[in-house]
């Protein structure tokens, strides 16, 4: 894969928000891990290199994918459907100023500037497998915080049963949004108990760095036991709702993409098997694991449900 010059990938706003991020970060003490190595000095722009991570594998012993793989092989249809083209088209995406509104069926709706959100919820590292519905996967060291912390603070009402997430709509910045085939903006949803699960995070960074635009800066969802498309990028709105939200993918192809989208090797996509996957960087395909290997932690959420019907 080609290397993108750091001069193209680190415009001033990213540099500034990264400095803010490094100051605000709490649980993960980047300073203690050697932030100087990231080139975080006044007249030096940070390079497109990974920052410090707590370990080199996931809990199963699978090695992390490289920073280059994670930042140059992306799905972000707002920019392009070409994975290798996202990073370039998104390089000037404005992630500051940025506000996130949390509302709907909550007692304490709020609109929060991203820098305040980062201060309020210190980021921690979570090393998760990401399994795309297309049949490839990666291991990614995310930085982020559990969504349940934010949900607790806005106090969901008793009739709130689902959480609905929405990506920024801005066709001037996101040329892919001129494609009329899709019902923009990108929308995703979770059942409230899925959203409250501790594995579910709002991610603010990866590899010890602030998120780059191609990975969903400045804030994206990560739900590691579901297909990657549930992990919605560049979120501007989070709403608690009573009815099951219709996601962009459900609207585009309802017989192919359901609401749950749990990783399941036993339920094929209508057009291909989901039994195996290609880990980016590996040659041989490997078996896909039920709930992407997180069954111990999440299977109880679906007790009694037919996973073929609720795909
Ligand atoms: N807004 C938005 N979010 C999105 C997508 C997208 O096209 N738009 N693609 C999804 C898909 S299909 C995948 S596999 C992951 C990819 O995340 P990554 O590029 O950070 O690896 O983002 C998901 N989130
Ligand atoms: Mo995906």
mmCIF file with all atom_site columns, N, CA and C in Angstrom, residues 62 129-132 134-139 227 263 265 273-280 282-290 292-293:
data_model
loop_
_atom_site.group_PDB
_atom_site.id
_atom_site.type_symbol
_atom_site.label_atom_id
_atom_site.label_alt_id
_atom_site.label_comp_id
_atom_site.label_asym_id
_atom_site.label_entity_id
_atom_site.label_seq_id
_atom_site.pdbx_PDB_ins_code
_atom_site.Cartn_x
_atom_site.Cartn_y
_atom_site.Cartn_z
_atom_site.occupancy
_atom_site.B_iso_or_equiv
_atom_site.pdbx_formal_charge
_atom_site.auth_seq_id
_atom_site.auth_comp_id
_atom_site.auth_asym_id
_atom_site.auth_atom_id
_atom_site.pdbx_PDB_model_num
ATOM 1  N N  . UNK A 1 62  ? -3.944  -12.490 18.711 1.00 0.00 ? 62  UNK A N  1
ATOM 2  C CA . UNK A 1 62  ? -3.835  -12.018 17.325 1.00 0.00 ? 62  UNK A CA 1
ATOM 3  C C  . UNK A 1 62  ? -3.098  -10.676 17.301 1.00 0.00 ? 62  UNK A C  1
ATOM 4  N N  . UNK A 1 129 ? -11.225 -6.720  17.641 1.00 0.00 ? 129 UNK A N  1
ATOM 5  C CA . UNK A 1 129 ? -11.310 -7.163  16.252 1.00 0.00 ? 129 UNK A CA 1
ATOM 6  C C  . UNK A 1 129 ? -12.448 -6.409  15.567 1.00 0.00 ? 129 UNK A C  1
ATOM 7  N N  . UNK A 1 130 ? -12.225 -6.002  14.306 1.00 0.00 ? 130 UNK A N  1
ATOM 8  C CA . UNK A 1 130 ? -13.273 -5.383  13.489 1.00 0.00 ? 130 UNK A CA 1
ATOM 9  C C  . UNK A 1 130 ? -13.523 -6.311  12.310 1.00 0.00 ? 130 UNK A C  1
ATOM 10 N N  . UNK A 1 131 ? -14.743 -6.832  12.183 1.00 0.00 ? 131 UNK A N  1
ATOM 11 C CA . UNK A 1 131 ? -15.085 -7.769  11.106 1.00 0.00 ? 131 UNK A CA 1
ATOM 12 C C  . UNK A 1 131 ? -16.076 -7.074  10.178 1.00 0.00 ? 131 UNK A C  1
ATOM 13 N N  . UNK A 1 132 ? -15.615 -6.777  8.963  1.00 0.00 ? 132 UNK A N  1
ATOM 14 C CA . UNK A 1 132 ? -16.506 -6.159  7.978  1.00 0.00 ? 132 UNK A CA 1
ATOM 15 C C  . UNK A 1 132 ? -17.405 -7.232  7.375  1.00 0.00 ? 132 UNK A C  1
ATOM 16 N N  . UNK A 1 134 ? -18.155 -7.581  4.516  1.00 0.00 ? 134 UNK A N  1
ATOM 17 C CA . UNK A 1 134 ? -17.611 -8.012  3.222  1.00 0.00 ? 134 UNK A CA 1
ATOM 18 C C  . UNK A 1 134 ? -16.664 -9.200  3.341  1.00 0.00 ? 134 UNK A C  1
ATOM 19 N N  . UNK A 1 135 ? -16.230 -9.548  4.570  1.00 0.00 ? 135 UNK A N  1
ATOM 20 C CA . UNK A 1 135 ? -15.397 -10.733 4.728  1.00 0.00 ? 135 UNK A CA 1
ATOM 21 C C  . UNK A 1 135 ? -13.928 -10.470 5.009  1.00 0.00 ? 135 UNK A C  1
ATOM 22 N N  . UNK A 1 136 ? -13.591 -9.256  5.423  1.00 0.00 ? 136 UNK A N  1
ATOM 23 C CA . UNK A 1 136 ? -12.222 -8.966  5.862  1.00 0.00 ? 136 UNK A CA 1
ATOM 24 C C  . UNK A 1 136 ? -12.265 -8.465  7.303  1.00 0.00 ? 136 UNK A C  1
ATOM 25 N N  . UNK A 1 137 ? -11.116 -8.498  7.955  1.00 0.00 ? 137 UNK A N  1
ATOM 26 C CA . UNK A 1 137 ? -11.082 -8.065  9.354  1.00 0.00 ? 137 UNK A CA 1
ATOM 27 C C  . UNK A 1 137 ? -9.727  -7.473  9.713  1.00 0.00 ? 137 UNK A C  1
ATOM 28 N N  . UNK A 1 138 ? -9.728  -6.760  10.844 1.00 0.00 ? 138 UNK A N  1
ATOM 29 C CA . UNK A 1 138 ? -8.493  -6.173  11.377 1.00 0.00 ? 138 UNK A CA 1
ATOM 30 C C  . UNK A 1 138 ? -8.550  -6.258  12.895 1.00 0.00 ? 138 UNK A C  1
ATOM 31 N N  . UNK A 1 139 ? -7.387  -6.057  13.533 1.00 0.00 ? 139 UNK A N  1
ATOM 32 C CA . UNK A 1 139 ? -7.321  -5.877  14.986 1.00 0.00 ? 139 UNK A CA 1
ATOM 33 C C  . UNK A 1 139 ? -6.860  -4.447  15.227 1.00 0.00 ? 139 UNK A C  1
ATOM 34 N N  . UNK A 1 227 ? -21.056 -6.576  12.724 1.00 0.00 ? 227 UNK A N  1
ATOM 35 C CA . UNK A 1 227 ? -20.359 -6.230  11.487 1.00 0.00 ? 227 UNK A CA 1
ATOM 36 C C  . UNK A 1 227 ? -19.983 -4.746  11.514 1.00 0.00 ? 227 UNK A C  1
ATOM 37 N N  . UNK A 1 263 ? -22.050 -10.523 14.131 1.00 0.00 ? 263 UNK A N  1
ATOM 38 C CA . UNK A 1 263 ? -21.149 -11.380 13.362 1.00 0.00 ? 263 UNK A CA 1
ATOM 39 C C  . UNK A 1 263 ? -21.541 -12.829 13.631 1.00 0.00 ? 263 UNK A C  1
ATOM 40 N N  . UNK A 1 265 ? -20.961 -16.732 11.742 1.00 0.00 ? 265 UNK A N  1
ATOM 41 C CA . UNK A 1 265 ? -20.483 -17.561 10.637 1.00 0.00 ? 265 UNK A CA 1
ATOM 42 C C  . UNK A 1 265 ? -21.559 -18.490 10.089 1.00 0.00 ? 265 UNK A C  1
ATOM 43 N N  . UNK A 1 273 ? -20.848 -16.376 1.692  1.00 0.00 ? 273 UNK A N  1
ATOM 44 C CA . UNK A 1 273 ? -20.740 -17.034 2.999  1.00 0.00 ? 273 UNK A CA 1
ATOM 45 C C  . UNK A 1 273 ? -20.109 -16.084 4.012  1.00 0.00 ? 273 UNK A C  1
ATOM 46 N N  . UNK A 1 274 ? -20.463 -16.241 5.278  1.00 0.00 ? 274 UNK A N  1
ATOM 47 C CA . UNK A 1 274 ? -19.779 -15.501 6.342  1.00 0.00 ? 274 UNK A CA 1
ATOM 48 C C  . UNK A 1 274 ? -18.946 -16.438 7.215  1.00 0.00 ? 274 UNK A C  1
ATOM 49 N N  . UNK A 1 275 ? -18.694 -17.652 6.728  1.00 0.00 ? 275 UNK A N  1
ATOM 50 C CA . UNK A 1 275 ? -18.009 -18.651 7.551  1.00 0.00 ? 275 UNK A CA 1
ATOM 51 C C  . UNK A 1 275 ? -16.541 -18.320 7.793  1.00 0.00 ? 275 UNK A C  1
ATOM 52 N N  . UNK A 1 276 ? -15.925 -17.616 6.839  1.00 0.00 ? 276 UNK A N  1
ATOM 53 C CA . UNK A 1 276 ? -14.504 -17.284 6.984  1.00 0.00 ? 276 UNK A CA 1
ATOM 54 C C  . UNK A 1 276 ? -14.278 -15.809 6.661  1.00 0.00 ? 276 UNK A C  1
ATOM 55 N N  . UNK A 1 277 ? -13.069 -15.380 6.961  1.00 0.00 ? 277 UNK A N  1
ATOM 56 C CA . UNK A 1 277 ? -12.710 -13.976 6.717  1.00 0.00 ? 277 UNK A CA 1
ATOM 57 C C  . UNK A 1 277 ? -11.221 -13.891 6.388  1.00 0.00 ? 277 UNK A C  1
ATOM 58 N N  . UNK A 1 278 ? -10.834 -12.790 5.770  1.00 0.00 ? 278 UNK A N  1
ATOM 59 C CA . UNK A 1 278 ? -9.415  -12.529 5.516  1.00 0.00 ? 278 UNK A CA 1
ATOM 60 C C  . UNK A 1 278 ? -8.951  -11.415 6.448  1.00 0.00 ? 278 UNK A C  1
ATOM 61 N N  . UNK A 1 279 ? -8.053  -11.765 7.357  1.00 0.00 ? 279 UNK A N  1
ATOM 62 C CA . UNK A 1 279 ? -7.437  -10.748 8.205  1.00 0.00 ? 279 UNK A CA 1
ATOM 63 C C  . UNK A 1 279 ? -6.494  -9.939  7.324  1.00 0.00 ? 279 UNK A C  1
ATOM 64 N N  . UNK A 1 280 ? -6.680  -8.613  7.293  1.00 0.00 ? 280 UNK A N  1
ATOM 65 C CA . UNK A 1 280 ? -5.824  -7.791  6.442  1.00 0.00 ? 280 UNK A CA 1
ATOM 66 C C  . UNK A 1 280 ? -4.366  -8.009  6.843  1.00 0.00 ? 280 UNK A C  1
ATOM 67 N N  . UNK A 1 282 ? -2.895  -10.921 6.147  1.00 0.00 ? 282 UNK A N  1
ATOM 68 C CA . UNK A 1 282 ? -2.705  -12.371 6.091  1.00 0.00 ? 282 UNK A CA 1
ATOM 69 C C  . UNK A 1 282 ? -3.130  -12.892 4.727  1.00 0.00 ? 282 UNK A C  1
ATOM 70 N N  . UNK A 1 283 ? -2.644  -14.069 4.379  1.00 0.00 ? 283 UNK A N  1
ATOM 71 C CA . UNK A 1 283 ? -2.936  -14.635 3.078  1.00 0.00 ? 283 UNK A CA 1
ATOM 72 C C  . UNK A 1 283 ? -4.098  -15.618 3.144  1.00 0.00 ? 283 UNK A C  1
ATOM 73 N N  . UNK A 1 284 ? -4.027  -16.554 4.071  1.00 0.00 ? 284 UNK A N  1
ATOM 74 C CA . UNK A 1 284 ? -5.077  -17.570 4.217  1.00 0.00 ? 284 UNK A CA 1
ATOM 75 C C  . UNK A 1 284 ? -6.294  -16.976 4.909  1.00 0.00 ? 284 UNK A C  1
ATOM 76 N N  . UNK A 1 285 ? -7.470  -17.455 4.529  1.00 0.00 ? 285 UNK A N  1
ATOM 77 C CA . UNK A 1 285 ? -8.666  -17.047 5.253  1.00 0.00 ? 285 UNK A CA 1
ATOM 78 C C  . UNK A 1 285 ? -8.711  -17.799 6.586  1.00 0.00 ? 285 UNK A C  1
ATOM 79 N N  . UNK A 1 286 ? -9.372  -17.218 7.544  1.00 0.00 ? 286 UNK A N  1
ATOM 80 C CA . UNK A 1 286 ? -9.500  -17.858 8.857  1.00 0.00 ? 286 UNK A CA 1
ATOM 81 C C  . UNK A 1 286 ? -10.981 -17.975 9.196  1.00 0.00 ? 286 UNK A C  1
ATOM 82 N N  . UNK A 1 287 ? -11.341 -18.904 10.096 1.00 0.00 ? 287 UNK A N  1
ATOM 83 C CA . UNK A 1 287 ? -12.760 -19.041 10.441 1.00 0.00 ? 287 UNK A CA 1
ATOM 84 C C  . UNK A 1 287 ? -13.274 -17.778 11.128 1.00 0.00 ? 287 UNK A C  1
ATOM 85 N N  . UNK A 1 288 ? -14.508 -17.418 10.814 1.00 0.00 ? 288 UNK A N  1
ATOM 86 C CA . UNK A 1 288 ? -15.158 -16.318 11.526 1.00 0.00 ? 288 UNK A CA 1
ATOM 87 C C  . UNK A 1 288 ? -15.781 -16.869 12.797 1.00 0.00 ? 288 UNK A C  1
ATOM 88 N N  . UNK A 1 289 ? -15.651 -16.125 13.883 1.00 0.00 ? 289 UNK A N  1
ATOM 89 C CA . UNK A 1 289 ? -16.134 -16.579 15.188 1.00 0.00 ? 289 UNK A CA 1
ATOM 90 C C  . UNK A 1 289 ? -17.517 -15.989 15.472 1.00 0.00 ? 289 UNK A C  1
ATOM 91 N N  . UNK A 1 290 ? -18.370 -16.806 16.136 1.00 0.00 ? 290 UNK A N  1
ATOM 92 C CA . UNK A 1 290 ? -19.689 -16.313 16.528 1.00 0.00 ? 290 UNK A CA 1
ATOM 93 C C  . UNK A 1 290 ? -19.526 -15.058 17.387 1.00 0.00 ? 290 UNK A C  1
ATOM 94 N N  . UNK A 1 292 ? -18.051 -12.562 16.655 1.00 0.00 ? 292 UNK A N  1
ATOM 95 C CA . UNK A 1 292 ? -16.684 -12.079 16.432 1.00 0.00 ? 292 UNK A CA 1
ATOM 96 C C  . UNK A 1 292 ? -15.739 -12.427 17.581 1.00 0.00 ? 292 UNK A C  1
ATOM 97 N N  . UNK A 1 293 ? -16.050 -13.525 18.282 1.00 0.00 ? 293 UNK A N  1
ATOM 98 C CA . UNK A 1 293 ? -15.181 -13.954 19.384 1.00 0.00 ? 293 UNK A CA 1
ATOM 99 C C  . UNK A 1 293 ? -15.550 -13.355 20.731 1.00 0.00 ? 293 UNK A C  1
#
